[in-house]
C-alpha cells in the first residue's frame, strides 16, 4: 500500500499550508499525521483523520475526502517548518505505512 | 506522558546481528502496544514492526520480515528488536514508539517516541 505526498510545500508566514496525502481507498482508514523537526523525534499532530492531541494548536487540522487526506496548518509561522508524514494501517498487508513525507518551508 | 529510551545501536558488518532495546520512564511499557520505526539518513520514516501489549499480535514490514524479531519482557519493562542478516540498507536511526492506547488495534497512532539509536551496517 502506498501513500503519496509531495516532497515539498512552501508557504509565506501567516498563510495557510495544505499538505496532501493520497492513497487508494483511503476513506475507511484512520489517517494520522506526524511532524518531525530537524534532529527531533516525530510528534503526532493529527490522528484519526481530524482529531488533535492535547497540546497541539488548533491551527492544525485534518480532513479526508475520497482517496485524499489533507493536513491544514493555518497562520503558519517559522516554528512550523518541519517534515510532515501521513500514516495509516493497511489491513490487507498487515502493515503500518508512512507517506514519503513533505518538507514544509515557511 | 513519559519517555522512551533506545539503546544497542552500533556498527555491524553485513550479515551480522544486533539487538536493540527500548525502556520507558514515567509509564509501564508493558501495558502498551509498541512499534519500531526507522529512518535512513536523509530519508523518510519507515515502520518496522509492531507488538501488542500481550505479545499475541506481531507484525513486520516487508523489508525486515524473516530477518528481524520483535519481543518484549514485561519484568524488565523492555522492548527488543533482534536484527539478523543485516544489510547495508538497514542503516538507519531506529525509534521505538508507543501506541496511544492500551488495546491491540494496529490502526492506532503512536503518541510517544524515543529519540532513537543509530545502526550502521
GROMACS .gro file of C-alpha atoms in nm:
model
  227
    1UNK     CA    1   0.000   0.000   0.000
    2UNK     CA    2   0.139   0.339  -0.097
    3UNK     CA    3   0.073   0.683   0.047
    4UNK     CA    4   0.181   0.964  -0.182
    5UNK     CA    5   0.290   1.306  -0.057
    6UNK     CA    6   0.457   1.594  -0.243
    7UNK     CA    7   0.823   1.629  -0.144
    8UNK     CA    8   0.783   1.993  -0.051
    9UNK     CA    9   0.532   2.268   0.019
   10UNK     CA   10   0.624   2.631   0.059
   11UNK     CA   11   0.408   2.898   0.219
   12UNK     CA   12   0.453   3.255   0.340
   13UNK     CA   13   0.426   3.334   0.711
   14UNK     CA   14   0.068   3.394   0.819
   15UNK     CA   15  -0.075   3.200   0.527
   16UNK     CA   16  -0.236   2.856   0.522
   17UNK     CA   17  -0.039   2.543   0.431
   18UNK     CA   18  -0.216   2.239   0.291
   19UNK     CA   19  -0.027   1.912   0.274
   20UNK     CA   20  -0.196   1.633   0.077
   21UNK     CA   21  -0.162   1.259   0.120
   22UNK     CA   22  -0.308   1.027  -0.141
   23UNK     CA   23  -0.384   0.658  -0.113
   24UNK     CA   24  -0.617   0.402  -0.265
   25UNK     CA   25  -0.940   0.359  -0.073
   26UNK     CA   26  -0.814   0.595   0.196
   27UNK     CA   27  -1.160   0.682   0.327
   28UNK     CA   28  -1.216   0.380   0.554
   29UNK     CA   29  -0.870   0.407   0.705
   30UNK     CA   30  -0.768   0.622   1.001
   31UNK     CA   31  -0.509   0.874   0.886
   32UNK     CA   32  -0.253   1.010   1.129
   33UNK     CA   33  -0.012   1.299   1.075
   34UNK     CA   34   0.329   1.340   1.235
   35UNK     CA   35   0.552   1.645   1.248
   36UNK     CA   36   0.926   1.593   1.260
   37UNK     CA   37   1.152   1.890   1.316
   38UNK     CA   38   1.520   1.867   1.228
   39UNK     CA   39   1.707   1.638   1.464
   40UNK     CA   40   1.398   1.552   1.668
   41UNK     CA   41   1.166   1.257   1.708
   42UNK     CA   42   0.827   1.270   1.535
   43UNK     CA   43   0.526   1.417   1.713
   44UNK     CA   44   0.167   1.334   1.626
   45UNK     CA   45  -0.027   1.648   1.532
   46UNK     CA   46  -0.349   1.495   1.397
   47UNK     CA   47  -0.486   1.144   1.449
   48UNK     CA   48  -0.790   0.953   1.327
   49UNK     CA   49  -0.824   1.184   1.025
   50UNK     CA   50  -0.911   1.501   1.216
   51UNK     CA   51  -0.856   1.471   1.591
   52UNK     CA   52  -0.592   1.679   1.761
   53UNK     CA   53  -0.386   1.564   2.063
   54UNK     CA   54  -0.384   1.785   2.366
   55UNK     CA   55  -0.116   2.049   2.337
   56UNK     CA   56  -0.136   2.075   1.959
   57UNK     CA   57  -0.261   2.419   1.849
   58UNK     CA   58  -0.598   2.438   1.677
   59UNK     CA   59  -0.413   2.582   1.379
   60UNK     CA   60  -0.352   2.218   1.286
   61UNK     CA   61  -0.643   2.032   1.133
   62UNK     CA   62  -0.700   1.728   0.919
   63UNK     CA   63  -0.958   1.608   0.672
   64UNK     CA   64  -1.019   1.317   0.439
   65UNK     CA   65  -1.217   1.314   0.119
   66UNK     CA   66  -1.221   1.016  -0.111
   67UNK     CA   67  -0.866   0.898  -0.168
   68UNK     CA   68  -0.703   1.210  -0.031
   69UNK     CA   69  -0.618   1.326   0.320
   70UNK     CA   70  -0.510   1.681   0.389
   71UNK     CA   71  -0.322   1.834   0.679
   72UNK     CA   72  -0.404   2.204   0.703
   73UNK     CA   73  -0.192   2.444   0.903
   74UNK     CA   74  -0.336   2.793   0.934
   75UNK     CA   75  -0.145   3.109   1.025
   76UNK     CA   76   0.184   2.936   0.957
   77UNK     CA   77   0.497   3.062   1.131
   78UNK     CA   78   0.864   2.972   1.118
   79UNK     CA   79   0.819   2.727   1.403
   80UNK     CA   80   0.606   2.507   1.179
   81UNK     CA   81   0.896   2.433   0.945
   82UNK     CA   82   0.933   2.057   0.957
   83UNK     CA   83   0.879   1.733   0.770
   84UNK     CA   84   0.522   1.606   0.785
   85UNK     CA   85   0.424   1.241   0.738
   86UNK     CA   86   0.086   1.080   0.694
   87UNK     CA   87   0.041   0.724   0.818
   88UNK     CA   88  -0.225   0.452   0.807
   89UNK     CA   89  -0.271   0.087   0.888
   90UNK     CA   90  -0.320  -0.133   0.582
   91UNK     CA   91  -0.520  -0.442   0.682
   92UNK     CA   92  -0.454  -0.615   0.351
   93UNK     CA   93  -0.081  -0.635   0.416
   94UNK     CA   94  -0.096  -0.611   0.796
   95UNK     CA   95   0.145  -0.322   0.792
   96UNK     CA   96   0.164   0.036   0.907
   97UNK     CA   97   0.252   0.260   0.616
   98UNK     CA   98   0.402   0.609   0.611
   99UNK     CA   99   0.386   0.854   0.329
  100UNK     CA  100   0.717   0.971   0.188
  101UNK     CA  101   0.699   1.295   0.385
  102UNK     CA  102   0.656   1.659   0.289
  103UNK     CA  103   0.904   1.928   0.382
  104UNK     CA  104   0.720   2.244   0.481
  105UNK     CA  105   0.917   2.562   0.417
  106UNK     CA  106   0.794   2.887   0.563
  107UNK     CA  107   0.343   1.136   2.947
  108UNK     CA  108   0.669   0.955   2.991
  109UNK     CA  109   0.972   0.892   2.779
  110UNK     CA  110   1.126   0.613   2.576
  111UNK     CA  111   1.498   0.545   2.554
  112UNK     CA  112   1.655   0.320   2.293
  113UNK     CA  113   1.996   0.152   2.313
  114UNK     CA  114   2.202  -0.113   2.143
  115UNK     CA  115   2.280   0.056   1.816
  116UNK     CA  116   2.625   0.048   1.665
  117UNK     CA  117   2.836  -0.062   1.374
  118UNK     CA  118   2.784  -0.404   1.219
  119UNK     CA  119   2.910  -0.582   0.910
  120UNK     CA  120   2.667  -0.714   0.650
  121UNK     CA  121   2.530  -1.047   0.764
  122UNK     CA  122   2.591  -0.977   1.131
  123UNK     CA  123   2.335  -0.933   1.408
  124UNK     CA  124   2.241  -0.661   1.654
  125UNK     CA  125   1.978  -0.637   1.926
  126UNK     CA  126   1.813  -0.307   2.008
  127UNK     CA  127   1.644  -0.233   2.339
  128UNK     CA  128   1.388   0.021   2.448
  129UNK     CA  129   1.286   0.111   2.800
  130UNK     CA  130   1.040   0.360   2.939
  131UNK     CA  131   1.023   0.611   3.221
  132UNK     CA  132   0.703   0.761   3.352
  133UNK     CA  133   0.478   0.476   3.240
  134UNK     CA  134   0.480   0.100   3.224
  135UNK     CA  135   0.591  -0.007   2.878
  136UNK     CA  136   0.436  -0.348   2.931
  137UNK     CA  137   0.083  -0.202   2.924
  138UNK     CA  138   0.110  -0.065   2.574
  139UNK     CA  139   0.135  -0.185   2.220
  140UNK     CA  140   0.475  -0.084   2.085
  141UNK     CA  141   0.641  -0.036   1.748
  142UNK     CA  142   0.982   0.014   1.595
  143UNK     CA  143   1.015   0.279   1.325
  144UNK     CA  144   1.337   0.358   1.140
  145UNK     CA  145   1.471   0.644   0.936
  146UNK     CA  146   1.760   0.603   0.695
  147UNK     CA  147   1.992   0.902   0.665
  148UNK     CA  148   1.816   1.179   0.476
  149UNK     CA  149   1.511   0.962   0.415
  150UNK     CA  150   1.158   0.935   0.550
  151UNK     CA  151   1.002   0.727   0.824
  152UNK     CA  152   0.965   0.354   0.770
  153UNK     CA  153   0.760   0.139   1.006
  154UNK     CA  154   0.948  -0.179   1.101
  155UNK     CA  155   0.747  -0.385   1.347
  156UNK     CA  156   0.456  -0.392   1.595
  157UNK     CA  157   0.388  -0.597   1.906
  158UNK     CA  158   0.072  -0.586   2.115
  159UNK     CA  159   0.086  -0.549   2.491
  160UNK     CA  160   0.016  -0.919   2.534
  161UNK     CA  161   0.264  -1.017   2.264
  162UNK     CA  162  -0.010  -1.209   2.087
  163UNK     CA  163  -0.011  -0.984   1.780
  164UNK     CA  164   0.313  -0.921   1.593
  165UNK     CA  165   0.357  -0.764   1.251
  166UNK     CA  166   0.659  -0.680   1.037
  167UNK     CA  167   0.736  -0.461   0.742
  168UNK     CA  168   0.815  -0.638   0.415
  169UNK     CA  169   1.178  -0.526   0.416
  170UNK     CA  170   1.258  -0.691   0.752
  171UNK     CA  171   1.021  -0.988   0.774
  172UNK     CA  172   1.214  -1.308   0.829
  173UNK     CA  173   1.527  -1.126   0.948
  174UNK     CA  174   1.409  -0.914   1.243
  175UNK     CA  175   1.226  -1.031   1.554
  176UNK     CA  176   1.036  -0.805   1.793
  177UNK     CA  177   0.984  -0.910   2.153
  178UNK     CA  178   0.918  -0.771   2.496
  179UNK     CA  179   0.995  -0.851   2.857
  180UNK     CA  180   0.738  -0.713   3.100
  181UNK     CA  181   0.952  -0.789   3.403
  182UNK     CA  182   1.229  -0.574   3.262
  183UNK     CA  183   0.990  -0.312   3.123
  184UNK     CA  184   1.167  -0.352   2.792
  185UNK     CA  185   1.108  -0.388   2.420
  186UNK     CA  186   1.359  -0.550   2.187
  187UNK     CA  187   1.439  -0.579   1.820
  188UNK     CA  188   1.665  -0.867   1.724
  189UNK     CA  189   1.815  -0.787   1.385
  190UNK     CA  190   1.978  -1.072   1.194
  191UNK     CA  191   2.135  -1.091   0.849
  192UNK     CA  192   2.186  -0.717   0.847
  193UNK     CA  193   2.214  -0.540   0.514
  194UNK     CA  194   2.358  -0.203   0.422
  195UNK     CA  195   2.003  -0.080   0.362
  196UNK     CA  196   1.924  -0.140   0.731
  197UNK     CA  197   2.145   0.157   0.819
  198UNK     CA  198   1.913   0.397   0.998
  199UNK     CA  199   1.810   0.568   1.319
  200UNK     CA  200   1.575   0.327   1.496
  201UNK     CA  201   1.295   0.471   1.712
  202UNK     CA  202   1.069   0.282   1.945
  203UNK     CA  203   0.719   0.427   1.970
  204UNK     CA  204   0.421   0.375   2.196
  205UNK     CA  205   0.066   0.335   2.078
  206UNK     CA  206  -0.179   0.588   2.209
  207UNK     CA  207  -0.396   0.337   2.387
  208UNK     CA  208  -0.380   0.002   2.561
  209UNK     CA  209  -0.559  -0.213   2.308
  210UNK     CA  210  -0.437  -0.433   2.028
  211UNK     CA  211  -0.552  -0.208   1.749
  212UNK     CA  212  -0.297  -0.152   1.472
  213UNK     CA  213  -0.490   0.147   1.335
  214UNK     CA  214  -0.399   0.350   1.645
  215UNK     CA  215  -0.149   0.629   1.619
  216UNK     CA  216   0.181   0.645   1.805
  217UNK     CA  217   0.194   0.913   2.070
  218UNK     CA  218   0.530   0.874   2.244
  219UNK     CA  219   0.857   0.832   2.056
  220UNK     CA  220   1.212   0.778   2.165
  221UNK     CA  221   1.499   0.978   2.019
  222UNK     CA  222   1.639   0.669   1.855
  223UNK     CA  223   1.955   0.461   1.837
  224UNK     CA  224   2.173   0.454   1.527
  225UNK     CA  225   2.253   0.136   1.340
  226UNK     CA  226   2.524   0.144   1.075
  227UNK     CA  227   2.580  -0.157   0.851
   0.00000   0.00000   0.00000
